[in-house]
Amino acid sequence: MTGRSRANKAPRHFLDLDRIEAGELRNILGHAVAFKSGRDRTKPLAGKILAMIFEKPSTRTRLSFEVAMKQLGGDVVTLTAADSQISRGETTADTARVLSRYVDAIMIRTDSPATLEELAQNAGVPVINGLTDSSHPCQVMADVMTLEERKGPARGKMVAWSGDGNNVLVSWIHAAARFGFELRAACPARLAPPGKVLDWARTQGARITITTEPAEAVAGADCVVTDTWVSMGTKNKDERRAMLKPFRVDEALMAHAKRDAIFMHCLPAKRDEEVSAAVIDGPQSAVWDEAENRMHVQKGILAWCLG
Ligand code: CP
Ligand code: NVA
């Protein structure tokens, strides 16, 4: 079926966790667990092609989507902005229309959430958010899967964040509302997450605390999370490093969490910047399971998008 013949059916996009019902997200996680355990050995994407557009670098997102598609019977084509007409100014809308005639779904990693939106508005096939400057929903679905593998149901758990109030934290805020865990985030005042994201989560009944004190955020946590101090494309690196230094996750900070708390980081990590080597390479770290779960959870996302 081509994008044209599909045009009368609204595609099921995976854009952000605040735009998808909790029950649907729970179904995606259920499928991910079934694929990972081998309980589901079907190949629901046989004959399907995913186009992946990268306007920024990636290791995990690129490989985990590619392997997920291939293991489910499908395949991928990859486009980077630099070696396509995107770099010469072809519009996102035109790119969306053309790709929809070739492929069954599109995953994009881009700076701007407006580009993601324009792609989704003009594509006849499902669009998946593979990270923008504003959010990283595939990552946090893998993180919730990892949390539940290690600690049981997310509902009622306490997740702490210490670091930059960035795109990954925004998706954690969305997830707190959707999956019913408490989130306490410590960020420098100037790097706090956007107020409108917090307002949305609180209207959904989410329990979210924002503080500037890492020890306060981490106290009693089941899971401690951080991310790079310098996201892709971010400027004023030295200023950010100075602001974020008190937010490093080290053994002293982890000691405020529950004794059996886990540590998560979406990777890539800078040891001895946002996290000490002792924590990320230590017994509480769940980062390798977290990276693996990108692939399983994206199988669930792809199967959901492609029906
Ligand atoms: N965590 C993550 O998205 O990694 P990549 O940038 O390598 O895709
Ligand atoms: N916050 C990071 C996540 C990388 C996967 C970034 O945007 O660079």
PDB file of C-alpha atoms and ligand atoms in Angstrom:
ATOM      1  CA  MET A   1       0.000   0.000   0.000  1.00  0.00           C
ATOM      2  CA  THR A   2       1.378   3.457  -0.850  1.00  0.00           C
ATOM      3  CA  GLY A   3       1.148   6.682   1.157  1.00  0.00           C
ATOM      4  CA  ARG A   4      -1.476   7.874  -1.339  1.00  0.00           C
ATOM      5  CA  SER A   5      -3.799   4.904  -0.858  1.00  0.00           C
ATOM      6  CA  ARG A   6      -3.336   5.174   2.921  1.00  0.00           C
ATOM      7  CA  ALA A   7      -4.180   8.879   2.871  1.00  0.00           C
ATOM      8  CA  ASN A   8      -7.804   8.502   3.981  1.00  0.00           C
ATOM      9  CA  LYS A   9      -6.772   6.780   7.230  1.00  0.00           C
ATOM     10  CA  ALA A  10      -5.171   9.024   9.897  1.00  0.00           C
ATOM     11  CA  PRO A  11      -1.736   7.634  10.714  1.00  0.00           C
ATOM     12  CA  ARG A  12      -0.984   6.657  14.298  1.00  0.00           C
ATOM     13  CA  HIS A  13       1.971   8.879  15.213  1.00  0.00           C
ATOM     14  CA  PHE A  14       4.252   8.382  18.238  1.00  0.00           C
ATOM     15  CA  LEU A  15       5.156  12.006  18.944  1.00  0.00           C
ATOM     16  CA  ASP A  16       5.107  12.521  22.715  1.00  0.00           C
ATOM     17  CA  LEU A  17       3.918  10.714  25.831  1.00  0.00           C
ATOM     18  CA  ASP A  18       1.478  13.499  26.723  1.00  0.00           C
ATOM     19  CA  ARG A  19      -0.325  12.911  23.399  1.00  0.00           C
ATOM     20  CA  ILE A  20      -0.972   9.195  23.839  1.00  0.00           C
ATOM     21  CA  GLU A  21      -3.423   7.715  26.342  1.00  0.00           C
ATOM     22  CA  ALA A  22      -2.012   5.848  29.344  1.00  0.00           C
ATOM     23  CA  GLY A  23      -3.763   2.620  28.260  1.00  0.00           C
ATOM     24  CA  GLU A  24      -2.119   2.764  24.827  1.00  0.00           C
ATOM     25  CA  LEU A  25       1.320   3.311  26.367  1.00  0.00           C
ATOM     26  CA  ARG A  26       0.676   0.366  28.692  1.00  0.00           C
ATOM     27  CA  ASN A  27      -0.193  -1.778  25.639  1.00  0.00           C
ATOM     28  CA  ILE A  28       3.068  -0.772  23.965  1.00  0.00           C
ATOM     29  CA  LEU A  29       5.032  -1.807  27.077  1.00  0.00           C
ATOM     30  CA  GLY A  30       3.110  -5.102  27.205  1.00  0.00           C
ATOM     31  CA  HIS A  31       4.101  -5.850  23.621  1.00  0.00           C
ATOM     32  CA  ALA A  32       7.709  -4.885  24.332  1.00  0.00           C
ATOM     33  CA  VAL A  33       7.843  -7.346  27.231  1.00  0.00           C
ATOM     34  CA  ALA A  34       6.278 -10.088  25.059  1.00  0.00           C
ATOM     35  CA  PHE A  35       8.834  -9.505  22.293  1.00  0.00           C
ATOM     36  CA  LYS A  36      11.730  -9.450  24.770  1.00  0.00           C
ATOM     37  CA  SER A  37      10.676 -12.631  26.581  1.00  0.00           C
ATOM     38  CA  GLY A  38      10.096 -14.503  23.325  1.00  0.00           C
ATOM     39  CA  ARG A  39       6.419 -14.999  24.236  1.00  0.00           C
ATOM     40  CA  ASP A  40       5.649 -13.161  20.984  1.00  0.00           C
ATOM     41  CA  ARG A  41       7.725 -14.580  18.146  1.00  0.00           C
ATOM     42  CA  THR A  42       5.579 -13.142  15.341  1.00  0.00           C
ATOM     43  CA  LYS A  43       6.990 -10.899  12.619  1.00  0.00           C
ATOM     44  CA  PRO A  44       4.222  -8.292  12.403  1.00  0.00           C
ATOM     45  CA  LEU A  45       6.295  -5.899  10.270  1.00  0.00           C
ATOM     46  CA  ALA A  46       7.024  -8.310   7.408  1.00  0.00           C
ATOM     47  CA  GLY A  47       7.417  -6.302   4.211  1.00  0.00           C
ATOM     48  CA  LYS A  48       7.306  -2.916   6.025  1.00  0.00           C
ATOM     49  CA  ILE A  49       9.963  -0.252   5.569  1.00  0.00           C
ATOM     50  CA  LEU A  50      10.879   2.429   8.124  1.00  0.00           C
ATOM     51  CA  ALA A  51      12.651   5.595   6.928  1.00  0.00           C
ATOM     52  CA  MET A  52      14.940   7.131   9.539  1.00  0.00           C
ATOM     53  CA  ILE A  53      15.935  10.796   9.223  1.00  0.00           C
ATOM     54  CA  PHE A  54      18.878  11.995  11.304  1.00  0.00           C
ATOM     55  CA  GLU A  55      19.597  15.696  11.644  1.00  0.00           C
ATOM     56  CA  LYS A  56      21.833  14.934  14.669  1.00  0.00           C
ATOM     57  CA  PRO A  57      24.149  12.042  15.606  1.00  0.00           C
ATOM     58  CA  SER A  58      22.967   8.763  17.127  1.00  0.00           C
ATOM     59  CA  THR A  59      24.274   5.333  18.079  1.00  0.00           C
ATOM     60  CA  ARG A  60      21.469   3.678  20.084  1.00  0.00           C
ATOM     61  CA  THR A  61      18.438   5.135  18.327  1.00  0.00           C
ATOM     62  CA  ARG A  62      19.752   4.305  14.885  1.00  0.00           C
ATOM     63  CA  LEU A  63      20.856   0.762  15.669  1.00  0.00           C
ATOM     64  CA  SER A  64      17.992  -0.203  17.954  1.00  0.00           C
ATOM     65  CA  PHE A  65      15.370   0.902  15.400  1.00  0.00           C
ATOM     66  CA  GLU A  66      17.203  -0.872  12.595  1.00  0.00           C
ATOM     67  CA  VAL A  67      17.550  -4.131  14.517  1.00  0.00           C
ATOM     68  CA  ALA A  68      13.942  -3.898  15.785  1.00  0.00           C
ATOM     69  CA  MET A  69      12.585  -3.495  12.247  1.00  0.00           C
ATOM     70  CA  LYS A  70      14.709  -6.356  10.882  1.00  0.00           C
ATOM     71  CA  GLN A  71      13.840  -8.741  13.727  1.00  0.00           C
ATOM     72  CA  LEU A  72      10.132  -8.052  13.164  1.00  0.00           C
ATOM     73  CA  GLY A  73      10.442  -8.875   9.463  1.00  0.00           C
ATOM     74  CA  GLY A  74      10.811  -5.340   8.066  1.00  0.00           C
ATOM     75  CA  ASP A  75      13.678  -3.154   6.903  1.00  0.00           C
ATOM     76  CA  VAL A  76      14.950   0.437   7.097  1.00  0.00           C
ATOM     77  CA  VAL A  77      16.311   3.202   4.910  1.00  0.00           C
ATOM     78  CA  THR A  78      18.358   5.965   6.509  1.00  0.00           C
ATOM     79  CA  LEU A  79      18.670   9.581   5.477  1.00  0.00           C
ATOM     80  CA  THR A  80      20.955  12.139   7.074  1.00  0.00           C
ATOM     81  CA  ALA A  81      20.211  15.820   6.659  1.00  0.00           C
ATOM     82  CA  ALA A  82      23.711  16.475   5.345  1.00  0.00           C
ATOM     83  CA  ASP A  83      23.560  14.071   2.406  1.00  0.00           C
ATOM     84  CA  SER A  84      19.945  14.693   1.393  1.00  0.00           C
ATOM     85  CA  GLN A  85      18.068  17.656  -0.119  1.00  0.00           C
ATOM     86  CA  ILE A  86      17.053  18.663   3.432  1.00  0.00           C
ATOM     87  CA  SER A  87      20.457  20.364   3.697  1.00  0.00           C
ATOM     88  CA  ARG A  88      19.629  22.373   0.551  1.00  0.00           C
ATOM     89  CA  GLY A  89      16.348  23.637   1.911  1.00  0.00           C
ATOM     90  CA  GLU A  90      13.727  21.182   0.647  1.00  0.00           C
ATOM     91  CA  THR A  91      10.850  21.682   3.059  1.00  0.00           C
ATOM     92  CA  THR A  92       9.944  19.194   5.752  1.00  0.00           C
ATOM     93  CA  ALA A  93       6.396  19.084   4.349  1.00  0.00           C
ATOM     94  CA  ASP A  94       7.637  18.088   0.873  1.00  0.00           C
ATOM     95  CA  THR A  95      10.029  15.549   2.381  1.00  0.00           C
ATOM     96  CA  ALA A  96       7.100  14.064   4.344  1.00  0.00           C
ATOM     97  CA  ARG A  97       4.914  13.806   1.227  1.00  0.00           C
ATOM     98  CA  VAL A  98       7.633  12.108  -0.831  1.00  0.00           C
ATOM     99  CA  LEU A  99       8.756   9.659   1.864  1.00  0.00           C
ATOM    100  CA  SER A 100       5.129   8.662   2.467  1.00  0.00           C
ATOM    101  CA  ARG A 101       5.040   7.330  -1.115  1.00  0.00           C
ATOM    102  CA  TYR A 102       8.015   5.028  -0.444  1.00  0.00           C
ATOM    103  CA  VAL A 103       7.847   3.812   3.135  1.00  0.00           C
ATOM    104  CA  ASP A 104       5.407   2.643   5.818  1.00  0.00           C
ATOM    105  CA  ALA A 105       6.644   4.798   8.730  1.00  0.00           C
ATOM    106  CA  ILE A 106       9.155   7.592   9.401  1.00  0.00           C
ATOM    107  CA  MET A 107      11.361   8.084  12.464  1.00  0.00           C
ATOM    108  CA  ILE A 108      13.059  11.472  12.816  1.00  0.00           C
ATOM    109  CA  ARG A 109      15.736  12.910  15.106  1.00  0.00           C
ATOM    110  CA  THR A 110      15.780  16.684  14.769  1.00  0.00           C
ATOM    111  CA  ASP A 111      16.489  19.828  16.789  1.00  0.00           C
ATOM    112  CA  SER A 112      13.126  21.408  16.465  1.00  0.00           C
ATOM    113  CA  PRO A 113       9.788  20.084  17.703  1.00  0.00           C
ATOM    114  CA  ALA A 114       8.232  22.235  14.939  1.00  0.00           C
ATOM    115  CA  THR A 115       9.995  20.098  12.315  1.00  0.00           C
ATOM    116  CA  LEU A 116       8.616  16.934  13.918  1.00  0.00           C
ATOM    117  CA  GLU A 117       5.158  18.483  13.901  1.00  0.00           C
ATOM    118  CA  GLU A 118       5.408  19.584  10.268  1.00  0.00           C
ATOM    119  CA  LEU A 119       6.544  16.108   9.280  1.00  0.00           C
ATOM    120  CA  ALA A 120       3.618  14.507  11.108  1.00  0.00           C
ATOM    121  CA  GLN A 121       1.106  16.994   9.667  1.00  0.00           C
ATOM    122  CA  ASN A 122       2.183  16.204   6.112  1.00  0.00           C
ATOM    123  CA  ALA A 123       3.010  12.504   6.270  1.00  0.00           C
ATOM    124  CA  GLY A 124       0.523   9.879   5.153  1.00  0.00           C
ATOM    125  CA  VAL A 125       2.310   7.328   7.350  1.00  0.00           C
ATOM    126  CA  PRO A 126       3.087   7.179  11.092  1.00  0.00           C
ATOM    127  CA  VAL A 127       5.859   9.466  12.374  1.00  0.00           C
ATOM    128  CA  ILE A 128       7.975   8.560  15.403  1.00  0.00           C
ATOM    129  CA  ASN A 129       9.888  11.074  17.532  1.00  0.00           C
ATOM    130  CA  GLY A 130      13.480   9.827  17.812  1.00  0.00           C
ATOM    131  CA  LEU A 131      14.458  12.909  19.921  1.00  0.00           C
ATOM    132  CA  THR A 132      14.032  16.646  19.565  1.00  0.00           C
ATOM    133  CA  ASP A 133      15.441  19.409  21.745  1.00  0.00           C
ATOM    134  CA  SER A 134      12.136  19.241  23.641  1.00  0.00           C
ATOM    135  CA  SER A 135      11.589  15.536  24.347  1.00  0.00           C
ATOM    136  CA  HIS A 136      12.789  11.941  23.941  1.00  0.00           C
ATOM    137  CA  PRO A 137       9.751   9.696  24.367  1.00  0.00           C
ATOM    138  CA  CYS A 138      11.218   6.420  22.975  1.00  0.00           C
ATOM    139  CA  GLN A 139      13.999   6.695  25.537  1.00  0.00           C
ATOM    140  CA  VAL A 140      11.689   7.154  28.487  1.00  0.00           C
ATOM    141  CA  MET A 141       9.442   4.267  27.394  1.00  0.00           C
ATOM    142  CA  ALA A 142      12.590   2.090  27.571  1.00  0.00           C
ATOM    143  CA  ASP A 143      13.388   3.626  30.951  1.00  0.00           C
ATOM    144  CA  VAL A 144       9.939   2.831  32.373  1.00  0.00           C
ATOM    145  CA  MET A 145      10.287  -0.733  31.031  1.00  0.00           C
ATOM    146  CA  THR A 146      13.664  -1.021  32.800  1.00  0.00           C
ATOM    147  CA  LEU A 147      12.278   0.442  36.031  1.00  0.00           C
ATOM    148  CA  GLU A 148       9.460  -2.129  36.017  1.00  0.00           C
ATOM    149  CA  GLU A 149      11.811  -5.042  35.254  1.00  0.00           C
ATOM    150  CA  ARG A 150      13.970  -4.135  38.236  1.00  0.00           C
ATOM    151  CA  LYS A 151      11.430  -2.752  40.700  1.00  0.00           C
ATOM    152  CA  GLY A 152       7.939  -3.944  39.725  1.00  0.00           C
ATOM    153  CA  PRO A 153       5.008  -1.741  38.649  1.00  0.00           C
ATOM    154  CA  ALA A 154       5.934   1.921  38.109  1.00  0.00           C
ATOM    155  CA  ARG A 155       2.806   3.152  39.873  1.00  0.00           C
ATOM    156  CA  GLY A 156       3.717   4.444  43.331  1.00  0.00           C
ATOM    157  CA  LYS A 157       7.499   4.290  42.758  1.00  0.00           C
ATOM    158  CA  MET A 158       9.705   7.320  43.371  1.00  0.00           C
ATOM    159  CA  VAL A 159      12.012   8.444  40.557  1.00  0.00           C
ATOM    160  CA  ALA A 160      14.598  11.178  41.178  1.00  0.00           C
ATOM    161  CA  TRP A 161      16.382  13.270  38.559  1.00  0.00           C
ATOM    162  CA  SER A 162      19.510  15.314  39.252  1.00  0.00           C
ATOM    163  CA  GLY A 163      20.891  17.467  36.447  1.00  0.00           C
ATOM    164  CA  ASP A 164      19.825  19.487  33.431  1.00  0.00           C
ATOM    165  CA  GLY A 165      16.099  20.124  32.952  1.00  0.00           C
ATOM    166  CA  ASN A 166      16.387  18.845  29.380  1.00  0.00           C
ATOM    167  CA  ASN A 167      14.476  16.907  26.699  1.00  0.00           C
ATOM    168  CA  VAL A 168      14.813  13.586  28.541  1.00  0.00           C
ATOM    169  CA  LEU A 169      13.463  15.090  31.780  1.00  0.00           C
ATOM    170  CA  VAL A 170      10.446  16.464  29.864  1.00  0.00           C
ATOM    171  CA  SER A 171       9.566  12.933  28.725  1.00  0.00           C
ATOM    172  CA  TRP A 172      10.034  11.667  32.302  1.00  0.00           C
ATOM    173  CA  ILE A 173       7.529  14.323  33.446  1.00  0.00           C
ATOM    174  CA  HIS A 174       5.049  13.140  30.820  1.00  0.00           C
ATOM    175  CA  ALA A 175       5.678   9.529  31.913  1.00  0.00           C
ATOM    176  CA  ALA A 176       5.072  10.334  35.595  1.00  0.00           C
ATOM    177  CA  ALA A 177       1.582  11.490  34.642  1.00  0.00           C
ATOM    178  CA  ARG A 178       0.941   8.531  32.358  1.00  0.00           C
ATOM    179  CA  PHE A 179       2.363   5.730  34.554  1.00  0.00           C
ATOM    180  CA  GLY A 180       1.565   7.079  38.043  1.00  0.00           C
ATOM    181  CA  PHE A 181       4.991   7.274  39.665  1.00  0.00           C
ATOM    182  CA  GLU A 182       6.261  10.203  41.711  1.00  0.00           C
ATOM    183  CA  LEU A 183       9.018  12.315  40.151  1.00  0.00           C
ATOM    184  CA  ARG A 184      11.355  14.626  42.066  1.00  0.00           C
ATOM    185  CA  ALA A 185      13.766  16.590  39.921  1.00  0.00           C
ATOM    186  CA  ALA A 186      16.713  18.674  41.108  1.00  0.00           C
ATOM    187  CA  CYS A 187      17.935  21.186  38.509  1.00  0.00           C
ATOM    188  CA  PRO A 188      19.739  24.530  38.671  1.00  0.00           C
ATOM    189  CA  ALA A 189      17.088  27.280  38.734  1.00  0.00           C
ATOM    190  CA  ARG A 190      18.162  28.508  35.283  1.00  0.00           C
ATOM    191  CA  LEU A 191      17.938  25.008  33.803  1.00  0.00           C
ATOM    192  CA  ALA A 192      14.547  24.001  35.193  1.00  0.00           C
ATOM    193  CA  PRO A 193      12.130  22.154  32.897  1.00  0.00           C
ATOM    194  CA  PRO A 194       9.489  24.251  31.054  1.00  0.00           C
ATOM    195  CA  GLY A 195       6.634  25.479  33.258  1.00  0.00           C
ATOM    196  CA  LYS A 196       3.968  24.459  30.756  1.00  0.00           C
ATOM    197  CA  VAL A 197       5.103  20.824  30.876  1.00  0.00           C
ATOM    198  CA  LEU A 198       4.845  20.869  34.681  1.00  0.00           C
ATOM    199  CA  ASP A 199       1.437  22.563  34.510  1.00  0.00           C
ATOM    200  CA  TRP A 200       0.168  19.861  32.136  1.00  0.00           C
ATOM    201  CA  ALA A 201       1.476  17.042  34.339  1.00  0.00           C
ATOM    202  CA  ARG A 202      -0.068  18.532  37.462  1.00  0.00           C
ATOM    203  CA  THR A 203      -3.461  18.918  35.753  1.00  0.00           C
ATOM    204  CA  GLN A 204      -3.218  15.161  35.102  1.00  0.00           C
ATOM    205  CA  GLY A 205      -2.739  14.564  38.829  1.00  0.00           C
ATOM    206  CA  ALA A 206       0.985  13.756  38.563  1.00  0.00           C
ATOM    207  CA  ARG A 207       3.093  14.090  41.697  1.00  0.00           C
ATOM    208  CA  ILE A 208       6.080  16.197  40.592  1.00  0.00           C
ATOM    209  CA  THR A 209       8.502  18.187  42.744  1.00  0.00           C
ATOM    210  CA  ILE A 210      11.127  20.523  41.294  1.00  0.00           C
ATOM    211  CA  THR A 211      13.936  21.576  43.615  1.00  0.00           C
ATOM    212  CA  THR A 212      17.482  22.923  43.425  1.00  0.00           C
ATOM    213  CA  GLU A 213      18.700  20.451  46.105  1.00  0.00           C
ATOM    214  CA  PRO A 214      19.877  17.083  44.716  1.00  0.00           C
ATOM    215  CA  ALA A 215      19.855  15.342  48.128  1.00  0.00           C
ATOM    216  CA  GLU A 216      16.238  16.430  48.661  1.00  0.00           C
ATOM    217  CA  ALA A 217      15.199  15.029  45.276  1.00  0.00           C
ATOM    218  CA  VAL A 218      17.017  11.730  45.763  1.00  0.00           C
ATOM    219  CA  ALA A 219      15.867  11.053  49.378  1.00  0.00           C
ATOM    220  CA  GLY A 220      14.110   7.664  49.459  1.00  0.00           C
ATOM    221  CA  ALA A 221      14.125   7.218  45.657  1.00  0.00           C
ATOM    222  CA  ASP A 222      13.713   3.820  43.949  1.00  0.00           C
ATOM    223  CA  CYS A 223      15.546   5.072  40.887  1.00  0.00           C
ATOM    224  CA  VAL A 224      17.998   7.928  40.292  1.00  0.00           C
ATOM    225  CA  VAL A 225      18.387   9.331  36.779  1.00  0.00           C
ATOM    226  CA  THR A 226      20.616  11.868  35.110  1.00  0.00           C
ATOM    227  CA  ASP A 227      21.770  12.851  31.626  1.00  0.00           C
ATOM    228  CA  THR A 228      24.596  14.727  29.955  1.00  0.00           C
ATOM    229  CA  TRP A 229      25.212  18.319  31.038  1.00  0.00           C
ATOM    230  CA  VAL A 230      25.693  19.349  27.397  1.00  0.00           C
ATOM    231  CA  SER A 231      22.962  18.067  25.073  1.00  0.00           C
ATOM    232  CA  MET A 232      23.558  17.945  21.318  1.00  0.00           C
ATOM    233  CA  GLY A 233      23.626  21.440  19.881  1.00  0.00           C
ATOM    234  CA  THR A 234      23.807  23.156  23.290  1.00  0.00           C
ATOM    235  CA  LYS A 235      26.050  26.200  23.587  1.00  0.00           C
ATOM    236  CA  ASN A 236      27.583  27.866  26.693  1.00  0.00           C
ATOM    237  CA  LYS A 237      29.167  24.534  27.684  1.00  0.00           C
ATOM    238  CA  ASP A 238      31.505  25.878  30.386  1.00  0.00           C
ATOM    239  CA  GLU A 239      28.780  27.883  32.057  1.00  0.00           C
ATOM    240  CA  ARG A 240      26.497  24.839  32.125  1.00  0.00           C
ATOM    241  CA  ARG A 241      29.227  22.614  33.569  1.00  0.00           C
ATOM    242  CA  ALA A 242      29.781  25.140  36.382  1.00  0.00           C
ATOM    243  CA  MET A 243      26.037  25.356  37.118  1.00  0.00           C
ATOM    244  CA  LEU A 244      25.561  21.589  37.037  1.00  0.00           C
ATOM    245  CA  LYS A 245      28.593  20.476  39.075  1.00  0.00           C
ATOM    246  CA  PRO A 246      26.627  20.237  42.364  1.00  0.00           C
ATOM    247  CA  PHE A 247      24.122  17.945  40.601  1.00  0.00           C
ATOM    248  CA  ARG A 248      26.598  15.154  39.726  1.00  0.00           C
ATOM    249  CA  VAL A 249      25.311  11.701  40.683  1.00  0.00           C
ATOM    250  CA  ASP A 250      28.056  10.128  42.792  1.00  0.00           C
ATOM    251  CA  GLU A 251      28.100   7.573  45.600  1.00  0.00           C
ATOM    252  CA  ALA A 252      27.440  10.257  48.217  1.00  0.00           C
ATOM    253  CA  LEU A 253      24.269  11.345  46.405  1.00  0.00           C
ATOM    254  CA  MET A 254      23.148   7.735  45.766  1.00  0.00           C
ATOM    255  CA  ALA A 255      23.428   7.119  49.532  1.00  0.00           C
ATOM    256  CA  HIS A 256      20.305   9.299  49.989  1.00  0.00           C
ATOM    257  CA  ALA A 257      18.231   6.939  47.817  1.00  0.00           C
ATOM    258  CA  LYS A 258      16.854   3.554  48.920  1.00  0.00           C
ATOM    259  CA  ARG A 259      19.614   0.999  49.515  1.00  0.00           C
ATOM    260  CA  ASP A 260      18.445  -1.039  46.524  1.00  0.00           C
ATOM    261  CA  ALA A 261      17.810   1.956  44.239  1.00  0.00           C
ATOM    262  CA  ILE A 262      18.869   1.686  40.617  1.00  0.00           C
ATOM    263  CA  PHE A 263      20.730   4.279  38.542  1.00  0.00           C
ATOM    264  CA  MET A 264      19.704   5.101  34.969  1.00  0.00           C
ATOM    265  CA  HIS A 265      21.193   7.263  32.204  1.00  0.00           C
ATOM    266  CA  CYS A 266      20.037   7.301  28.577  1.00  0.00           C
ATOM    267  CA  LEU A 267      23.673   7.423  27.344  1.00  0.00           C
ATOM    268  CA  PRO A 268      26.027   8.633  25.968  1.00  0.00           C
ATOM    269  CA  ALA A 269      27.528   9.433  29.396  1.00  0.00           C
ATOM    270  CA  LYS A 270      30.492  11.544  30.454  1.00  0.00           C
ATOM    271  CA  ARG A 271      32.062   9.807  33.440  1.00  0.00           C
ATOM    272  CA  ASP A 272      32.969  12.219  36.215  1.00  0.00           C
ATOM    273  CA  GLU A 273      30.836  14.975  34.744  1.00  0.00           C
ATOM    274  CA  GLU A 274      27.135  14.150  35.340  1.00  0.00           C
ATOM    275  CA  VAL A 275      27.850  10.749  36.928  1.00  0.00           C
ATOM    276  CA  SER A 276      30.833   9.253  38.733  1.00  0.00           C
ATOM    277  CA  ALA A 277      32.451   6.161  37.227  1.00  0.00           C
ATOM    278  CA  ALA A 278      31.759   4.356  40.519  1.00  0.00           C
ATOM    279  CA  VAL A 279      27.997   4.825  40.069  1.00  0.00           C
ATOM    280  CA  ILE A 280      27.581   4.180  36.334  1.00  0.00           C
ATOM    281  CA  ASP A 281      29.929   1.181  36.437  1.00  0.00           C
ATOM    282  CA  GLY A 282      28.757   0.010  39.862  1.00  0.00           C
ATOM    283  CA  PRO A 283      26.191  -2.539  41.080  1.00  0.00           C
ATOM    284  CA  GLN A 284      23.223  -0.143  41.107  1.00  0.00           C
ATOM    285  CA  SER A 285      23.605   0.834  37.457  1.00  0.00           C
ATOM    286  CA  ALA A 286      20.912  -0.405  35.051  1.00  0.00           C
ATOM    287  CA  VAL A 287      22.238   1.488  32.021  1.00  0.00           C
ATOM    288  CA  TRP A 288      23.006  -1.525  29.806  1.00  0.00           C
ATOM    289  CA  ASP A 289      19.543  -3.033  30.311  1.00  0.00           C
ATOM    290  CA  GLU A 290      18.157   0.427  29.621  1.00  0.00           C
ATOM    291  CA  ALA A 291      20.042   0.630  26.315  1.00  0.00           C
ATOM    292  CA  GLU A 292      18.926  -2.895  25.372  1.00  0.00           C
ATOM    293  CA  ASN A 293      15.318  -2.049  26.171  1.00  0.00           C
ATOM    294  CA  ARG A 294      15.335   0.717  23.545  1.00  0.00           C
ATOM    295  CA  MET A 295      15.183  -2.084  20.974  1.00  0.00           C
ATOM    296  CA  HIS A 296      12.398  -4.035  22.699  1.00  0.00           C
ATOM    297  CA  VAL A 297      10.244  -1.001  23.441  1.00  0.00           C
ATOM    298  CA  GLN A 298      10.651   0.314  19.905  1.00  0.00           C
ATOM    299  CA  LYS A 299       9.341  -3.027  18.608  1.00  0.00           C
ATOM    300  CA  GLY A 300       6.246  -2.288  20.692  1.00  0.00           C
ATOM    301  CA  ILE A 301       6.073   1.282  19.325  1.00  0.00           C
ATOM    302  CA  LEU A 302       6.522   0.171  15.699  1.00  0.00           C
ATOM    303  CA  ALA A 303       3.904  -2.562  16.041  1.00  0.00           C
ATOM    304  CA  TRP A 304       1.496  -0.026  17.605  1.00  0.00           C
ATOM    305  CA  CYS A 305       2.089   2.587  14.882  1.00  0.00           C
ATOM    306  CA  LEU A 306       1.782   0.077  12.072  1.00  0.00           C
ATOM    307  CA  GLY A 307      -1.233  -1.675  13.550  1.00  0.00           C
TER     308      GLY A 307
HETATM  309  N1   CP B   1      20.040   7.509  24.233  1.00  0.00           N
HETATM  310  C1   CP B   1      20.092   7.780  22.912  1.00  0.00           C
HETATM  311  O1   CP B   1      19.118   8.244  22.292  1.00  0.00           O
HETATM  312  O2   CP B   1      21.287   7.505  22.338  1.00  0.00           O
HETATM  313  P1   CP B   1      21.783   7.891  20.858  1.00  0.00           P
HETATM  314  O3   CP B   1      21.979   9.382  20.845  1.00  0.00           O
HETATM  315  O4   CP B   1      23.048   7.131  20.672  1.00  0.00           O
HETATM  316  O5   CP B   1      20.713   7.498  19.871  1.00  0.00           O
HETATM  317  N1  NVA B   2      19.839  15.145  26.271  1.00  0.00           N
HETATM  318  C1  NVA B   2      20.661  14.446  25.323  1.00  0.00           C
HETATM  319  C2  NVA B   2      20.142  13.088  25.054  1.00  0.00           C
HETATM  320  C3  NVA B   2      20.966  12.264  24.107  1.00  0.00           C
HETATM  321  C4  NVA B   2      20.395  10.917  23.820  1.00  0.00           C
HETATM  322  C5  NVA B   2      20.753  15.250  24.039  1.00  0.00           C
HETATM  323  O1  NVA B   2      19.736  15.800  23.598  1.00  0.00           O
HETATM  324  O2  NVA B   2      21.850  15.350  23.486  1.00  0.00           O
END
